[in-house]
Tab-separated table of N, CA, C and O in Angstrom:
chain	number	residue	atom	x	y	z
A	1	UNK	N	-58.059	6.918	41.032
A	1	UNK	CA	-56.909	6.046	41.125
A	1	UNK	C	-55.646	6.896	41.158
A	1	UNK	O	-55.633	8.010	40.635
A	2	UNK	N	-54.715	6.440	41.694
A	2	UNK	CA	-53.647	7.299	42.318
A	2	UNK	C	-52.536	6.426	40.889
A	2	UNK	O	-52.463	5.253	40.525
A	3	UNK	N	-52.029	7.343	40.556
A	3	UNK	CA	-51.139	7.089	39.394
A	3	UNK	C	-49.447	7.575	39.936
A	3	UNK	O	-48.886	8.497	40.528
A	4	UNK	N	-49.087	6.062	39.175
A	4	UNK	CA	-47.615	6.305	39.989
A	4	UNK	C	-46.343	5.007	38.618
A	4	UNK	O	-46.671	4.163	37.784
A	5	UNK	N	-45.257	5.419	38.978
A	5	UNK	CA	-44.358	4.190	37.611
A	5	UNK	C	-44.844	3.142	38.714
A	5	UNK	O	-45.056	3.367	39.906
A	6	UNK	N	-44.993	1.700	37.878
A	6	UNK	CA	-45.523	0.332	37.834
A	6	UNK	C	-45.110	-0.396	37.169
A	6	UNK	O	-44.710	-0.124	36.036
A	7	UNK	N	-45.087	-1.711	37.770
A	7	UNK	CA	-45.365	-3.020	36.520
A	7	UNK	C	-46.687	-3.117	35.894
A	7	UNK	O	-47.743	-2.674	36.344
A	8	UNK	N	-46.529	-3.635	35.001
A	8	UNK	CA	-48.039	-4.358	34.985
A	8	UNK	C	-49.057	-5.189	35.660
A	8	UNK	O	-50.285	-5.282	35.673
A	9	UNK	N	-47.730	-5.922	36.383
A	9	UNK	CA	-48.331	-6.889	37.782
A	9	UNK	C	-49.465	-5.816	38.332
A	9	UNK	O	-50.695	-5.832	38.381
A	10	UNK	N	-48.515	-4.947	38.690
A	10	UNK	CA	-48.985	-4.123	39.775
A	10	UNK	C	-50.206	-3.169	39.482
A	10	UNK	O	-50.863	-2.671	40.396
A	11	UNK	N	-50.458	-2.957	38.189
A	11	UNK	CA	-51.049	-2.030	37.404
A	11	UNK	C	-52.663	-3.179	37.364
A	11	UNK	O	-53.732	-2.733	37.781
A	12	UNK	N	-52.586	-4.109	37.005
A	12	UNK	CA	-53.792	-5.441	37.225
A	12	UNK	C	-54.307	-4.678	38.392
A	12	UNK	O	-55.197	-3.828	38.369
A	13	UNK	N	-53.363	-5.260	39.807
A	13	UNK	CA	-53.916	-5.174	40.662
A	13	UNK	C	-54.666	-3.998	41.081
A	13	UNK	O	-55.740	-4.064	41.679
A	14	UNK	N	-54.097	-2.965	40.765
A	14	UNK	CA	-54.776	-1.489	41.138
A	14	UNK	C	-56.028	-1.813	40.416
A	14	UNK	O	-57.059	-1.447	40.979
A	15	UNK	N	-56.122	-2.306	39.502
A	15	UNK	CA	-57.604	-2.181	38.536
A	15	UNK	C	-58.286	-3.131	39.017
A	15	UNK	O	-59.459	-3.038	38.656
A	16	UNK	N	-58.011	-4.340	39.918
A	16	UNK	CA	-58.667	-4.835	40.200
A	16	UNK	C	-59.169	-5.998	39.485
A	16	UNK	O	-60.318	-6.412	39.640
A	17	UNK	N	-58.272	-6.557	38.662
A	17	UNK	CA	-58.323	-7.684	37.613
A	17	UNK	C	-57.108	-8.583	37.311
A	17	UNK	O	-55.976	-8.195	37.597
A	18	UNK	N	-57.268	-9.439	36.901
A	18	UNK	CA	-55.870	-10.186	36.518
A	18	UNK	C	-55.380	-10.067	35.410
A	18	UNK	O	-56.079	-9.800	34.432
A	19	UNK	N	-54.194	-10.226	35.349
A	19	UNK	CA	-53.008	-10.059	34.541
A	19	UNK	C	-53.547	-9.907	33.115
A	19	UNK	O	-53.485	-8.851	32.485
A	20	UNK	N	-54.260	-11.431	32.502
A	20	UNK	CA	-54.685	-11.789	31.591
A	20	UNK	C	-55.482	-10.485	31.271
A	20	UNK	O	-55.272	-9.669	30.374
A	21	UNK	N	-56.513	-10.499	32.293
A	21	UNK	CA	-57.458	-9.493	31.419
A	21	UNK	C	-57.360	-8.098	31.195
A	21	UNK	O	-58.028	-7.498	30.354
A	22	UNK	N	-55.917	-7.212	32.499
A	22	UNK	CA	-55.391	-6.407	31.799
A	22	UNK	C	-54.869	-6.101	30.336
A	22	UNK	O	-55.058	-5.179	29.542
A	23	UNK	N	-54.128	-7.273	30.322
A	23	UNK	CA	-53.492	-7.625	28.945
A	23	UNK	C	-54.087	-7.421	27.722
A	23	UNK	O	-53.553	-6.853	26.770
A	24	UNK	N	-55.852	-8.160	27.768
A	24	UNK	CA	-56.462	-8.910	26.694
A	24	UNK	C	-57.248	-7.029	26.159
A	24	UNK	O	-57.575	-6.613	25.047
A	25	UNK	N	-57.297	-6.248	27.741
A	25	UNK	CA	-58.197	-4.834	27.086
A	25	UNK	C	-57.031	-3.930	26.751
A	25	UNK	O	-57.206	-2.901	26.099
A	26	UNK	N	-55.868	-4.298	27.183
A	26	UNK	CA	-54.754	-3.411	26.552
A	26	UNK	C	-54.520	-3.521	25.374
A	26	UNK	O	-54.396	-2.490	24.713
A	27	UNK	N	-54.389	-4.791	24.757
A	27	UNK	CA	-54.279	-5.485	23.223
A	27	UNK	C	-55.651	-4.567	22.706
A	27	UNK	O	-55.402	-3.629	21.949
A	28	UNK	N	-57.081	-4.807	23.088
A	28	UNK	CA	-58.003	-4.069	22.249
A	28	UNK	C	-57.777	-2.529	22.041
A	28	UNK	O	-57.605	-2.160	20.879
A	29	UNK	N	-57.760	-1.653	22.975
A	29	UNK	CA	-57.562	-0.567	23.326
A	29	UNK	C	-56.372	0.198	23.035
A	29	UNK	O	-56.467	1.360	23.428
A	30	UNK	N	-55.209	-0.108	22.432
A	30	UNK	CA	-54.268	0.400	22.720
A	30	UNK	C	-53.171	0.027	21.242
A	30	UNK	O	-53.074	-1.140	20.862
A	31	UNK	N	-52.444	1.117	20.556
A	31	UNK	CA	-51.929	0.718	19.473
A	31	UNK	C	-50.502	-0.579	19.445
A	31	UNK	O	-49.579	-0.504	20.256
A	32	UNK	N	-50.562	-1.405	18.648
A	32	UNK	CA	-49.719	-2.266	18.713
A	32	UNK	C	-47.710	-1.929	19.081
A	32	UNK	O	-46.783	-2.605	19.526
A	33	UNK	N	-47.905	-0.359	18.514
A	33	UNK	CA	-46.344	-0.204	19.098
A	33	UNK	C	-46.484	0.533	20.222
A	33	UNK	O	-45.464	0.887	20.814
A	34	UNK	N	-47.734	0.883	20.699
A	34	UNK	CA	-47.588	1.292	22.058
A	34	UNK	C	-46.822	-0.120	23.098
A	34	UNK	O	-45.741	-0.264	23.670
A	35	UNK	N	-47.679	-0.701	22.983
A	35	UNK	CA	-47.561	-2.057	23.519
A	35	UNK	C	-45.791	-2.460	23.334
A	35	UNK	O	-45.009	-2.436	24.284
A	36	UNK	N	-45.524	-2.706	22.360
A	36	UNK	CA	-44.215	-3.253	22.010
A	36	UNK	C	-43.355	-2.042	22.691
A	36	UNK	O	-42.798	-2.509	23.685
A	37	UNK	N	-43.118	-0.998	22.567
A	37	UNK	CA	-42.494	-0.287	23.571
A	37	UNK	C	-42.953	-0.521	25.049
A	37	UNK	O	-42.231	0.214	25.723
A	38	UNK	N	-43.346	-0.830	25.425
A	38	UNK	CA	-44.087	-1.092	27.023
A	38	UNK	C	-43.502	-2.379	27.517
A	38	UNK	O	-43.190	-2.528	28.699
A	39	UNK	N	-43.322	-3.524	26.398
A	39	UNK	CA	-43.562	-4.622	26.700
A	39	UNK	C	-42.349	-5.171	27.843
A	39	UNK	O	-41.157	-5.194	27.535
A	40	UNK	N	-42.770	-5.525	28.957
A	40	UNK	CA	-41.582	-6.154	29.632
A	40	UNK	C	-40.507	-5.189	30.330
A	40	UNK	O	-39.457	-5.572	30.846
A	41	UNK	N	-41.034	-3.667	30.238
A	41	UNK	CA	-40.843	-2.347	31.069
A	41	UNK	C	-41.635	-1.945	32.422
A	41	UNK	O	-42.648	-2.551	32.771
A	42	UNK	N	-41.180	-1.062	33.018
A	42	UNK	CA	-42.077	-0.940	33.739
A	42	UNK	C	-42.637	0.514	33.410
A	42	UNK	O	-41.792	1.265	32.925
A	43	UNK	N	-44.109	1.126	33.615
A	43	UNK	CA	-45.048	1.725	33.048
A	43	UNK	C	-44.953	3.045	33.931
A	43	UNK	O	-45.539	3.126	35.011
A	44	UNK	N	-44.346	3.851	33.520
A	44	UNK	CA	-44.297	5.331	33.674
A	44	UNK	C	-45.212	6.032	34.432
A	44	UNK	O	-46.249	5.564	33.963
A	45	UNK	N	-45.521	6.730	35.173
A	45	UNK	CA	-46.608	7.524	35.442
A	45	UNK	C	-47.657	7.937	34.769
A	45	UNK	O	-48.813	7.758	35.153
A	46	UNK	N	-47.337	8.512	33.730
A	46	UNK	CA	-48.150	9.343	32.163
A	46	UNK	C	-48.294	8.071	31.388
A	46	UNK	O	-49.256	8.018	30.621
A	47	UNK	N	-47.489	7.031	31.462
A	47	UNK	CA	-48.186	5.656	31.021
A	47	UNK	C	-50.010	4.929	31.076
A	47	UNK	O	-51.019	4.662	30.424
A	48	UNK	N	-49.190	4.919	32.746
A	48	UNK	CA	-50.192	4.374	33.419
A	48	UNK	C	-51.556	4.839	33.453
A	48	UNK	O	-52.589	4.174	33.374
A	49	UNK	N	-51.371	6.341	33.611
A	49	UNK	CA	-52.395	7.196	33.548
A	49	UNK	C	-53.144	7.578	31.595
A	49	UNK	O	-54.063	8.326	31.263
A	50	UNK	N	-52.363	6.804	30.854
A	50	UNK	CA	-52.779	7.057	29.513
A	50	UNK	C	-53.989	5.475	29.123
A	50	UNK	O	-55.035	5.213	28.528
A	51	UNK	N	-53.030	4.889	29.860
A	51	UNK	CA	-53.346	3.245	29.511
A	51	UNK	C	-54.564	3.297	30.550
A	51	UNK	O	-55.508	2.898	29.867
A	52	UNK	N	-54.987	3.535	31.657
A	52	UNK	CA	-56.278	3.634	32.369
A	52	UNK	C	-57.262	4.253	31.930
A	52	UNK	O	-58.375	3.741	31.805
A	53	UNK	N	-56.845	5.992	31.502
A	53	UNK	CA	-58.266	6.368	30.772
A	53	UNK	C	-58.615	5.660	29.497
A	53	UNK	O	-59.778	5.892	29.168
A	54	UNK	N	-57.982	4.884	28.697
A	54	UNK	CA	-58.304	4.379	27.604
A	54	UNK	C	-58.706	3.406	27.424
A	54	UNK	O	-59.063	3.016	26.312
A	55	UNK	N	-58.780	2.472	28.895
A	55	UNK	CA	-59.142	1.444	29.340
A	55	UNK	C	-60.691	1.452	29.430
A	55	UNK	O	-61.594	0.914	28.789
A	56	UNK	N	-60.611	2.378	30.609
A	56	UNK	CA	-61.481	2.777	31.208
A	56	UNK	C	-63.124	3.603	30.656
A	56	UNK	O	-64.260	3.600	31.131
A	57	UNK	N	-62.422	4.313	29.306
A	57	UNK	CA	-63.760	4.348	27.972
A	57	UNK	C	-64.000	3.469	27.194
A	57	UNK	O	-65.008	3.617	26.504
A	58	UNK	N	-63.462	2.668	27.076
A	58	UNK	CA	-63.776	1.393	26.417
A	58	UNK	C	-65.310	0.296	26.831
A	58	UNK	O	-65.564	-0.298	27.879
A	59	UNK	N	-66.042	0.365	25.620
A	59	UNK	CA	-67.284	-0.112	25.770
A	59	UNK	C	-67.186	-1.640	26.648
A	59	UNK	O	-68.068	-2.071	27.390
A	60	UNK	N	-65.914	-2.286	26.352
A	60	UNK	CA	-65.734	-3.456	26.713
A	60	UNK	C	-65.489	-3.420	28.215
A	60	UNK	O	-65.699	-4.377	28.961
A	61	UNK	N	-64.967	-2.072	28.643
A	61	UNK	CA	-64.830	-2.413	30.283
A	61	UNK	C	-65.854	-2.048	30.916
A	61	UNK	O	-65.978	-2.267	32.121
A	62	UNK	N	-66.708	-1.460	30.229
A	62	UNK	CA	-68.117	-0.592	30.991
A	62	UNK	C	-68.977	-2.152	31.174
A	62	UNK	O	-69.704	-2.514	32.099
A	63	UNK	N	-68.702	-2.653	30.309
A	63	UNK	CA	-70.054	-3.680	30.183
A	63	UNK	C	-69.528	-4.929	31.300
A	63	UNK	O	-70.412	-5.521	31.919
A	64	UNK	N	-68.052	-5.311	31.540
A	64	UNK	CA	-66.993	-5.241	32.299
A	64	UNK	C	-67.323	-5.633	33.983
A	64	UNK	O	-67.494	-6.507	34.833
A	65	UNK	N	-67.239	-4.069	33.623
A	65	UNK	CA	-67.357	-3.596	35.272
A	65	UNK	C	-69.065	-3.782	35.655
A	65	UNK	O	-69.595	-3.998	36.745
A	66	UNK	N	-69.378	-3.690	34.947
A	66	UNK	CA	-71.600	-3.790	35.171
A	66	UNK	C	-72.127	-5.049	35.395
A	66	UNK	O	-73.229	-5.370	35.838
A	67	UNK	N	-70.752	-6.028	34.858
A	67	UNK	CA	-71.374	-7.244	35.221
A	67	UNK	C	-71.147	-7.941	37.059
A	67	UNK	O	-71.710	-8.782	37.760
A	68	UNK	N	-69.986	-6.983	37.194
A	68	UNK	CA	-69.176	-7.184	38.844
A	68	UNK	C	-70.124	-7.138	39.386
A	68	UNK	O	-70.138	-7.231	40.614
């Protein structure tokens, strides 16, 4: 995945999911003031690319993506 500054809109779409369920594995995955600094910004390069690999090891997206 090609990492670049984003919305979140836009950040869904690269992953290939909707909004919601970006949201719902960011909330699991990711510390609560990460989030609150993020919130309603748009997502940095080194963001984006922090918030994907952490996504992306997450037992919840493996099982996730296996069901696609």
């Amino acid at each position: 995945m090609e990492f670049y500054t984003m919305t979140r809109k836009e950040f869904a779409v690269k992953m290939k999911v909707s909004r919601s369920t970006l949201y719902r594995y960011m909330k699991d995955c990711l510390a609560p003031e990460f989030l609150e600094l993020t919130k309603g910004k748009l997502l940095f390069k080194e963001q984006v690319e922090f918030i994907y690999k952490e996504i992306i090891a997450s037992e919840k997206w493996k099982k996730l993506m296996d069901s696609k």
